[in-house]
Coordinates of C-alpha atoms in Angstrom, one line a residue:
M1 CA -13.8 24.8 13.7
K2 CA -14.4 28.1 11.7
L3 CA -11.6 30.5 11.3
E4 CA -13.5 33.3 13.1
T5 CA -13.9 30.9 16.1
F6 CA -10.2 30.4 16.3
F7 CA -9.4 34.0 16.8
E8 CA -12.4 34.6 19.1
K9 CA -10.6 31.7 21.3
F10 CA -7.0 33.1 21.2
D11 CA -7.0 33.4 24.9
Q12 CA -6.9 29.6 25.1
F13 CA -3.6 29.7 23.1
A14 CA -2.1 32.6 24.0
D15 CA 0.3 31.0 26.7
A16 CA 1.4 28.5 23.8
P17 CA 5.0 29.5 22.8
D18 CA 5.0 31.9 19.8
A19 CA 1.4 31.7 19.4
V20 CA 0.6 34.5 17.3
E21 CA 3.4 33.8 15.1
K22 CA 2.0 30.4 14.4
M23 CA -1.3 32.1 13.8
R24 CA 0.4 33.8 11.1
E25 CA 1.7 30.9 9.6
M26 CA -1.8 29.1 9.7
V27 CA -3.2 32.0 7.7
L28 CA -0.4 31.8 4.8
Q29 CA -1.2 28.1 4.7
L30 CA -5.1 28.3 4.6
A31 CA -4.7 30.9 2.0
V32 CA -2.7 28.9 -0.3
Q33 CA -5.2 26.1 0.2
G34 CA -8.0 28.0 -0.8
A35 CA -9.5 27.6 2.9
L36 CA -9.8 31.7 3.2
S37 CA -12.0 32.4 0.1
E38 CA -15.0 31.5 -1.6
R39 CA -15.5 30.1 -5.3
H40 CA -17.2 32.4 -7.4
S41 CA -18.6 31.3 -10.7
S42 CA -18.0 34.7 -12.4
D43 CA -14.2 33.8 -12.0
Q44 CA -14.3 31.1 -14.5
D45 CA -15.6 33.5 -16.9
D46 CA -12.5 35.4 -17.5
A47 CA -11.4 34.7 -21.0
A48 CA -7.8 34.6 -20.1
W49 CA -8.4 32.2 -17.3
R50 CA -10.2 29.8 -19.6
E51 CA -7.9 29.9 -22.5
F52 CA -5.0 29.3 -19.9
V53 CA -7.0 26.3 -18.1
T54 CA -7.8 24.7 -21.8
R55 CA -4.2 25.0 -22.9
F56 CA -2.5 23.8 -19.5
D57 CA -4.9 21.0 -19.1
Q58 CA -3.6 19.7 -22.6
R59 CA -0.4 19.1 -21.2
S60 CA 1.8 18.3 -18.3
C61 CA 3.4 20.7 -16.0
E62 CA 6.9 20.8 -16.4
S63 CA 7.5 20.5 -12.8
D64 CA 10.2 18.3 -10.8
T65 CA 9.0 14.7 -11.3
D66 CA 9.6 13.8 -7.8
A67 CA 7.4 16.8 -6.2
E68 CA 4.1 15.9 -6.0
P69 CA 1.3 18.4 -4.9
P70 CA 1.7 18.8 -1.4
F71 CA -2.1 19.3 -0.4
E72 CA -5.2 19.6 -2.0
I73 CA -6.6 22.7 -3.6
P74 CA -10.0 23.5 -4.9
D75 CA -11.3 21.8 -8.1
E76 CA -11.5 25.3 -9.8
W77 CA -7.7 25.8 -9.2
R78 CA -4.6 24.1 -11.1
W79 CA -1.1 22.7 -9.8
A80 CA 1.1 25.0 -12.2
C81 CA 4.8 25.7 -11.8
L82 CA 6.2 29.3 -11.5
D83 CA 8.1 28.7 -15.0
D84 CA 4.7 28.4 -16.7
L85 CA 3.7 32.1 -15.4
G86 CA 6.9 33.7 -15.7
T87 CA 10.5 33.5 -15.7
T88 CA 13.3 33.3 -12.6
R89 CA 16.1 34.3 -14.7
V90 CA 15.9 38.1 -14.8
R91 CA 17.8 40.9 -16.3
N92 CA 17.0 44.6 -16.6
D93 CA 17.7 46.9 -19.4
V94 CA 18.3 50.2 -18.1
E95 CA 20.3 53.3 -19.2
D96 CA 23.6 53.5 -17.1
S97 CA 22.7 57.0 -15.9
T98 CA 19.4 56.1 -14.4
R99 CA 19.0 56.3 -10.6
V100 CA 17.7 53.1 -9.4
S101 CA 17.0 51.3 -6.1
F102 CA 19.7 49.3 -4.2
V103 CA 18.3 46.6 -1.9
P104 CA 21.1 44.9 0.3
M105 CA 19.5 41.3 2.2
A106 CA 19.4 43.7 5.6
L107 CA 16.7 45.8 4.1
I108 CA 14.4 42.9 3.2
S109 CA 11.9 41.5 5.9
S110 CA 11.2 38.1 7.0
A111 CA 7.6 39.7 8.3
Y112 CA 4.7 39.3 5.7
G113 CA 3.3 42.8 4.6
V114 CA 6.5 44.8 5.5
A115 CA 7.9 46.2 2.1
A116 CA 11.4 46.1 1.3
K117 CA 13.5 49.1 1.7
S118 CA 16.1 50.7 -0.6
E119 CA 19.0 53.1 -0.9
E120 CA 19.5 55.0 -4.3
R121 CA 22.3 54.3 -6.8
K122 CA 23.2 54.9 -10.2
W123 CA 22.6 52.0 -12.4
S124 CA 26.0 51.7 -13.6
E125 CA 27.3 51.3 -10.3
I126 CA 25.2 48.0 -9.4
K127 CA 24.2 46.4 -13.0
K128 CA 27.1 44.1 -12.6
G129 CA 27.7 41.7 -9.9
F130 CA 24.2 42.0 -8.3
T131 CA 20.9 40.5 -8.7
H132 CA 18.2 42.3 -11.1
F133 CA 14.8 43.1 -10.3
A134 CA 11.7 45.6 -11.2
N135 CA 8.6 46.9 -9.8
G136 CA 6.3 43.9 -9.5
D137 CA 8.8 41.1 -9.2
V138 CA 8.9 38.7 -6.4
V139 CA 12.6 38.1 -4.5
I140 CA 13.3 35.3 -2.4
A141 CA 16.5 35.1 -0.2
K142 CA 18.2 31.6 -1.1
I143 CA 20.8 31.4 1.5
T144 CA 20.7 30.1 4.9
P145 CA 19.3 31.5 7.1
C146 CA 17.4 33.9 5.4
F147 CA 15.4 31.5 3.3
E148 CA 14.5 29.6 6.5
N149 CA 13.2 32.9 7.9
A150 CA 11.3 33.9 5.0
K151 CA 13.0 36.7 3.9
S152 CA 11.1 37.5 0.6
A153 CA 9.2 40.6 -0.9
V154 CA 7.0 41.9 -3.7
M155 CA 9.3 44.9 -5.2
R156 CA 7.3 48.0 -5.1
N157 CA 8.1 51.8 -5.4
L158 CA 11.5 51.2 -6.7
I159 CA 13.3 54.3 -8.0
N160 CA 12.3 54.7 -11.7
G161 CA 10.9 51.4 -11.4
F162 CA 14.0 49.4 -11.3
G163 CA 16.9 47.8 -9.1
A164 CA 19.4 45.6 -8.0
G165 CA 20.5 44.0 -4.8
T166 CA 22.0 41.2 -3.0
T167 CA 23.3 38.1 -5.0
E168 CA 21.7 36.1 -2.6
L169 CA 18.3 36.1 -4.2
H170 CA 16.1 34.4 -6.6
V171 CA 13.8 36.3 -8.6
F172 CA 10.3 35.8 -10.1
R173 CA 9.2 37.9 -12.9
R174 CA 5.5 37.4 -14.2
V175 CA 4.8 37.2 -18.1
T176 CA 1.1 36.9 -17.9
N177 CA -1.8 38.9 -15.7
L178 CA -3.0 35.6 -14.6
I179 CA -0.7 35.7 -11.6
L180 CA -0.8 38.5 -8.8
P181 CA 2.8 39.0 -7.3
E182 CA 1.5 39.2 -3.8
F183 CA -0.2 35.7 -4.2
V184 CA 3.1 34.5 -5.1
L185 CA 4.6 36.1 -2.3
L186 CA 1.9 34.4 0.0
F187 CA 3.2 31.0 -1.3
V188 CA 7.0 31.4 -0.8
K189 CA 6.2 32.7 2.9
T190 CA 4.3 29.6 3.8
R191 CA 6.2 27.4 6.3
G192 CA 5.4 24.5 4.0
F193 CA 7.3 25.9 1.0
I194 CA 10.2 26.6 3.2
T195 CA 10.3 23.1 4.8
R196 CA 10.3 21.4 1.7
G197 CA 13.0 23.4 0.1
E198 CA 15.3 22.8 3.3
P199 CA 16.5 19.2 1.8
R200 CA 17.0 20.9 -1.6
M201 CA 19.7 23.0 -0.3
T202 CA 23.2 22.7 -1.1
G203 CA 26.5 24.0 -0.1
S204 CA 28.5 23.7 3.1
A205 CA 27.3 24.6 6.6
G206 CA 26.5 28.4 6.9
Q207 CA 26.7 28.8 3.1
K208 CA 23.8 26.3 2.0
R209 CA 21.3 27.8 -0.8
V210 CA 18.3 26.7 -2.1
P211 CA 18.6 26.1 -6.3
R212 CA 16.6 28.2 -8.5
E213 CA 15.0 25.2 -9.5
Y214 CA 13.1 24.8 -6.7
L215 CA 11.5 28.0 -7.0
A216 CA 10.9 27.6 -10.8
T217 CA 9.2 24.1 -11.1
S218 CA 7.6 23.2 -7.6
P219 CA 3.8 22.9 -7.9
F220 CA 2.3 26.0 -7.3
P221 CA -1.5 26.3 -6.6
L222 CA -3.1 28.6 -9.0
P223 CA -6.7 30.1 -8.2
P224 CA -8.2 32.5 -10.9
L225 CA -6.8 36.1 -10.9
A226 CA -10.2 37.5 -9.0
E227 CA -10.1 34.9 -6.3
Q228 CA -6.1 35.7 -5.7
K229 CA -7.3 39.2 -5.3
R230 CA -10.0 38.2 -2.5
I231 CA -7.2 35.8 -1.1
V232 CA -4.7 38.5 -0.5
A233 CA -7.2 41.0 0.7
K234 CA -8.4 38.5 3.3
V235 CA -4.7 37.6 4.2
D236 CA -4.1 41.3 5.0
E237 CA -7.3 41.7 7.1
L238 CA -6.1 38.8 9.1
M239 CA -2.5 39.7 9.4
A240 CA -3.7 43.1 10.7
L241 CA -6.0 41.1 13.4
C242 CA -2.8 39.1 14.2
D243 CA -0.7 42.4 14.7
R244 CA -3.5 43.8 17.0
L245 CA -3.8 40.6 19.1
E246 CA 0.3 40.5 19.3
A247 CA 0.0 44.1 20.6
Q248 CA -2.7 43.3 22.8
Q249 CA -0.5 40.5 24.3
Q250 CA 2.5 42.7 24.7
D251 CA 0.4 45.1 26.2
R252 CA -1.0 42.7 28.8
E253 CA 2.5 41.4 29.4
T254 CA 3.7 45.0 30.2
R255 CA 0.8 45.6 32.6
H256 CA 1.5 42.1 34.0
A257 CA 5.4 43.0 34.5
V258 CA 4.3 46.4 36.2
L259 CA 1.9 44.5 38.8
A260 CA 4.7 42.0 39.1
R261 CA 7.3 44.7 40.1
A262 CA 4.8 46.2 42.5
S263 CA 3.8 43.0 44.4
L264 CA 7.7 42.3 44.5
A265 CA 8.4 45.5 46.2
R266 CA 5.3 45.4 48.5
F267 CA 6.6 41.9 49.6
A268 CA 10.0 43.7 50.0
D269 CA 8.5 46.4 52.2
A270 CA 6.5 44.2 54.3
P271 CA 7.2 40.4 53.9
T272 CA 4.2 39.5 55.9
P273 CA 2.5 36.0 55.0
A274 CA -0.4 38.0 53.4
N275 CA 2.1 40.0 51.1
L276 CA 3.6 36.6 50.2
N277 CA 0.5 35.4 48.7
F278 CA 0.8 38.1 46.1
L279 CA 3.9 36.7 45.0
F280 CA 2.2 33.5 43.7
H281 CA -0.8 35.3 42.4
K282 CA -1.5 34.1 38.9
S283 CA -2.6 37.5 37.7
Y284 CA 0.8 38.8 38.4
A285 CA 2.5 36.5 36.2
I286 CA 6.1 37.0 38.0
P287 CA 8.6 34.7 36.3
P288 CA 10.0 31.8 38.5
A289 CA 13.4 33.4 37.8
D290 CA 12.5 36.7 39.4
L291 CA 10.7 35.2 42.3
R292 CA 13.9 33.1 43.2
K293 CA 15.9 36.1 43.1
S294 CA 13.5 38.1 45.2
I295 CA 13.3 35.2 47.7
L296 CA 17.2 35.0 47.8
T297 CA 17.6 38.7 48.2
L298 CA 15.1 38.9 51.2
A299 CA 16.5 36.1 52.7
V300 CA 19.9 37.5 53.0
Q301 CA 18.7 40.9 54.1
G302 CA 16.8 39.5 57.3
K303 CA 13.3 40.2 55.5
L304 CA 12.1 36.6 55.1
V305 CA 11.7 35.4 58.8
P306 CA 11.3 37.5 61.8
Q307 CA 14.2 38.1 64.2
D308 CA 13.7 36.4 67.9
P309 CA 15.4 38.6 70.6
N310 CA 16.4 35.2 72.3
D311 CA 18.8 34.2 69.7
E312 CA 22.5 34.6 70.5
P313 CA 23.9 37.7 68.5
A314 CA 26.1 36.6 65.4
E315 CA 29.0 38.5 67.1
E316 CA 29.3 36.1 69.8
L317 CA 29.5 33.4 67.0
I318 CA 32.1 35.2 65.2
T319 CA 34.2 35.5 68.2
R320 CA 34.5 31.9 68.8
I321 CA 35.1 31.4 65.1
V322 CA 38.1 34.1 65.2
Q323 CA 39.4 32.0 68.1
Q324 CA 39.4 28.7 66.2
R325 CA 41.0 30.4 63.3
R326 CA 43.9 31.7 65.5
A327 CA 44.5 28.3 66.9
K328 CA 44.8 27.0 62.9
K329 CA 46.9 30.5 62.2
A330 CA 44.5 31.0 59.4
K331 CA 45.0 34.3 57.7
A332 CA 42.7 37.3 59.3
Y333 CA 41.0 39.6 56.8
S334 CA 40.1 43.3 57.5
P335 CA 36.6 44.1 59.2
V336 CA 34.0 45.2 57.0
D337 CA 33.8 49.2 56.6
S338 CA 30.4 50.5 57.2
D339 CA 30.8 52.2 53.6
A340 CA 31.1 49.0 51.9
V341 CA 28.2 47.0 53.1
P342 CA 25.4 47.0 50.3
F343 CA 22.5 47.1 52.8
E344 CA 21.7 47.7 56.4
A345 CA 21.5 44.3 58.5
P346 CA 19.0 43.6 61.2
Y347 CA 20.4 44.5 64.8
S348 CA 21.2 41.0 65.7
W349 CA 23.6 40.1 62.5
S350 CA 27.2 41.2 61.8
W351 CA 28.9 41.9 58.8
V352 CA 32.2 39.7 58.3
R353 CA 34.2 38.8 55.4
L354 CA 33.9 35.3 54.1
G355 CA 37.4 34.4 54.9
N356 CA 36.8 35.3 58.5
L357 CA 34.4 32.7 58.8
S358 CA 36.3 30.0 57.0
L359 CA 38.7 27.5 58.7
S360 CA 40.5 26.9 55.4
S361 CA 40.1 27.5 51.4
D362 CA 42.0 25.5 48.9
S363 CA 41.9 25.1 45.0
G364 CA 42.2 21.6 43.2
W365 CA 44.4 20.4 40.6
S366 CA 43.8 20.0 36.6
P367 CA 46.2 17.5 35.2
Q368 CA 45.7 16.6 31.4
C369 CA 42.5 14.5 31.0
G370 CA 40.6 13.1 28.4
S371 CA 36.9 13.7 27.6
E372 CA 35.7 10.8 29.0
S373 CA 34.1 10.7 32.3
R374 CA 35.4 8.4 35.2
F375 CA 33.7 4.9 35.3
G376 CA 33.1 2.9 38.6
N377 CA 35.5 4.0 41.2
E378 CA 38.4 5.8 38.9
W379 CA 39.8 8.9 40.0
G380 CA 38.1 11.6 38.6
V381 CA 38.8 15.4 38.3
L382 CA 35.6 17.8 38.5
K383 CA 34.7 20.1 35.6
V384 CA 33.6 23.6 36.8
S385 CA 30.0 22.7 35.6
A386 CA 29.8 20.5 38.5
V387 CA 29.3 23.5 40.6
S388 CA 27.8 26.1 38.2
W389 CA 24.0 25.0 38.2
G390 CA 22.9 25.5 41.7
N391 CA 23.5 21.9 42.7
F392 CA 26.4 19.9 42.9
N393 CA 27.0 17.7 39.7
P394 CA 29.4 14.7 40.5
E395 CA 28.9 13.3 36.8
A396 CA 30.6 16.4 35.4
N397 CA 33.9 15.0 35.4
K398 CA 36.9 13.8 33.5
V399 CA 38.7 10.6 34.2
L400 CA 42.3 10.7 35.6
P401 CA 44.5 9.2 32.9
P402 CA 45.9 5.8 33.8
G403 CA 49.2 5.6 35.5
M404 CA 49.0 9.3 37.0
E405 CA 48.7 9.2 40.9
P406 CA 45.9 11.1 42.4
R407 CA 45.8 13.8 44.9
P408 CA 43.7 12.7 48.0
E409 CA 44.0 16.2 49.5
C410 CA 42.1 17.7 46.6
E411 CA 39.2 15.0 47.1
V412 CA 35.7 16.6 47.4
R413 CA 34.2 16.0 50.8
S414 CA 30.6 16.1 51.9
G415 CA 29.9 19.5 53.6
D416 CA 32.2 21.6 51.0
L417 CA 31.2 24.6 49.7
L418 CA 32.5 24.9 46.3
L419 CA 32.9 28.0 44.3
S420 CA 33.9 28.2 40.5
R421 CA 36.9 30.5 40.0
A422 CA 36.9 30.8 36.3
N423 CA 33.6 30.8 34.0
T424 CA 31.2 33.0 32.2
E425 CA 30.2 36.3 33.5
E426 CA 27.1 34.9 34.7
L427 CA 28.3 31.7 36.2
V428 CA 31.8 32.7 37.7
A429 CA 31.9 32.5 41.5
R430 CA 28.7 30.4 41.7
S431 CA 28.6 28.0 44.7
V432 CA 27.0 24.8 45.6
V433 CA 27.0 22.9 49.0
V434 CA 28.2 19.4 48.7
E435 CA 25.7 17.2 50.5
R436 CA 26.7 13.7 49.1
T437 CA 29.4 12.9 46.8
P438 CA 31.0 9.6 45.4
P439 CA 34.8 8.8 46.4
H440 CA 37.7 9.5 44.3
L441 CA 36.5 12.8 42.7
M442 CA 38.7 15.8 42.9
M443 CA 38.7 19.6 42.5
S444 CA 40.0 21.1 39.5
D445 CA 42.1 24.3 39.8
K446 CA 39.2 26.2 38.8
I447 CA 37.3 25.2 41.8
V448 CA 37.9 26.7 45.2
R449 CA 36.7 25.0 48.5
F450 CA 35.7 26.6 51.3
T451 CA 35.2 24.7 55.0
F452 CA 33.3 26.1 57.9
P453 CA 33.1 25.1 61.7
E454 CA 30.2 23.4 62.7
E455 CA 28.5 26.3 64.4
I456 CA 27.8 27.8 60.3
E457 CA 24.9 26.9 58.6
K458 CA 26.9 26.3 55.3
A459 CA 23.4 26.3 53.3
F460 CA 23.1 30.2 54.4
I461 CA 26.4 30.9 53.5
N462 CA 25.7 29.5 49.5
L463 CA 22.6 31.6 49.8
A464 CA 24.6 34.7 50.8
N465 CA 27.2 33.8 48.1
L466 CA 24.5 33.7 45.5
S467 CA 22.6 36.9 46.3
A468 CA 22.6 39.9 44.3
P469 CA 24.8 42.0 46.3
S470 CA 27.3 39.2 46.3
R471 CA 27.1 38.9 42.3
D472 CA 27.5 42.5 42.2
Y473 CA 30.8 42.5 44.5
Y474 CA 32.2 39.7 42.0
M475 CA 31.5 41.5 38.9
R476 CA 33.2 44.9 40.1
N477 CA 36.3 42.5 41.2
A478 CA 36.3 39.9 38.4
S479 CA 39.4 40.1 36.1
G480 CA 39.3 39.4 32.2
T481 CA 38.3 41.4 29.3
S482 CA 35.6 39.1 27.8
S483 CA 32.1 38.2 29.3
S484 CA 32.6 34.5 28.2
M485 CA 35.3 34.1 30.4
K486 CA 35.7 35.9 33.9
N487 CA 38.1 35.1 37.0
I488 CA 37.8 35.2 40.6
G489 CA 40.9 35.0 42.8
R490 CA 40.8 33.4 46.0
E491 CA 41.6 36.6 47.9
V492 CA 38.5 38.1 46.4
M493 CA 36.4 35.5 47.4
C494 CA 37.9 35.4 51.0
N495 CA 37.1 39.2 51.1
L496 CA 33.6 39.0 50.0
P497 CA 31.3 40.8 52.5
V498 CA 28.8 38.6 54.4
A499 CA 25.7 39.8 56.5
L500 CA 25.7 37.2 59.4
P501 CA 22.6 36.4 61.3
P502 CA 22.4 34.1 64.4
L503 CA 22.8 30.5 64.0
A504 CA 19.2 29.8 65.0
E505 CA 18.0 32.3 62.6
Q506 CA 20.4 31.0 59.8
K507 CA 18.5 27.8 60.0
R508 CA 15.2 29.2 60.1
I509 CA 16.3 31.4 57.0
V510 CA 17.2 28.1 54.9
A511 CA 14.0 26.1 55.8
K512 CA 11.9 29.1 54.6
V513 CA 13.9 29.5 51.6
D514 CA 13.6 25.9 50.9
E515 CA 9.8 26.1 51.5
L516 CA 9.3 29.1 49.2
L517 CA 11.5 27.8 46.5
A518 CA 9.4 24.4 46.6
L519 CA 6.5 26.6 45.9
V520 CA 8.4 28.3 42.9
D521 CA 9.3 24.9 41.4
R522 CA 5.4 23.9 41.6
L523 CA 4.6 27.4 39.9
E524 CA 7.1 26.9 37.3
S525 CA 5.6 23.1 36.5
D526 CA 2.3 24.5 36.7
I527 CA 3.2 27.4 34.0
G528 CA 5.0 24.5 31.9
A529 CA 2.0 22.4 31.8
S530 CA -0.3 25.5 31.1
R531 CA 2.1 26.2 28.0
V532 CA 2.1 22.6 26.9
Q533 CA -1.9 22.5 27.3
A534 CA -2.0 25.7 25.2
S535 CA 0.3 24.5 22.6
G536 CA -1.4 21.2 22.4
L537 CA -5.1 23.1 21.9
L538 CA -3.1 25.4 19.2
A539 CA -1.9 22.4 17.3
A540 CA -5.0 20.6 17.2
A541 CA -7.2 23.6 16.0
V542 CA -4.3 24.3 13.3
A543 CA -4.5 20.8 12.1
E544 CA -8.3 21.1 12.0
L545 CA -8.3 24.3 9.9
V546 CA -5.3 23.5 7.8
G547 CA -5.3 19.9 7.7
K548 CA -2.3 17.5 6.7
E549 CA 0.0 18.5 4.1

């Protein structure tokens, strides 16, 4: 495959994760392998190049004995080392009063083609305790994660030609005009150079550094100077093309997002079967998470299925539940004020607080347990993650220590609605309906259980609790200063306003939600398959162009 053909077929790869970034990496790798440039016989006529080749071929490069050339290069090139072409031990000789550039790590970009920025300082202020460099020097971050992120640059336009910066840099300064600093930059930004350097890093986690010797003595692919210039020019051209492709991709994603919002709004205003099809139109590229959220919102607002005038109004159902609660002497919660409702419910629905629908609510028990899950028929205590992710996960538990008596009253039962009382801002008060559960699993004290009469469709209450209006209510009433740990009291849960439909409509809504979410699951699977296919095409195309190192 020709490189031009590769770029022409970008649409086939666009769905691959980080497609443009992988294309940039490929361009750099092709550049240092000589695949972007032609050989010109006149390049070999340069007297300085002929002298270097003659002298170089008569001796061995003083490189790492373990470092074999990582890929093939053209016959006209030479495997050298940066120590053959310059120095990695750099010091400046500058008058103390001279104004120069100061470059902290934050002002060095990971991207190719982005010049380092600088601050103005007096040389006497930064000549000690910092790394020296000058115009034309190549600087490379040596500390993790900056090295892995390809933070490096050719220093240009320094104030008075000199500067200093962060100590976490290696510096290469050429001593011959046979090497172009921009070509060195291409090489140190390649993913191969970085990947080969990672095992060489020393130090503790978070403070690991690649040694200077890796930069100085690694095999370096050296073309004639004229070809280096052609390669750099070609890379600049292709990187500009990558920038345009990325901008087009971002523009397409922006337009798709606008269309997605419009289609969601269209369906919300008129949830007809015809408009439902728009939600699953590939051209709109609606993220599955947004689809799920929209379906849930429409469901609990009564816009997903039509109302049936023959259904018994929810008010009559609530009256019967109130009588059952009085017989159990359950606590009554205040009615929902009209100014507290987040949306207008259909005529046959009624606003009611969650606690006034529940026959009981209770929390579990959190004894001191180890980290092991229970095995077999032992007693276990559920972790909060068992109820945090949309489906009940009985495997998320800790075994009750030997000799500690269980509390059977805390045992989870099929049909329970479980909510997390303490969790992150995103997950606190999330709920699940327990359809099936193994025996001998107890709730922790961070889990709240609600039980309901048979005339309540628990799956609908679960939908209502997970919906956007309920999430907003919980966020307003959560305690805790950190988003990583919020708390919702049982009283707050019991006071949650719920728009309750007639029982028959509750069942129709749950069935329709299940149907639509199955469609979303298939859509998500198709998107994943498309991305895998695009990634495979991209990997194959890159392998064809770059070859194996």
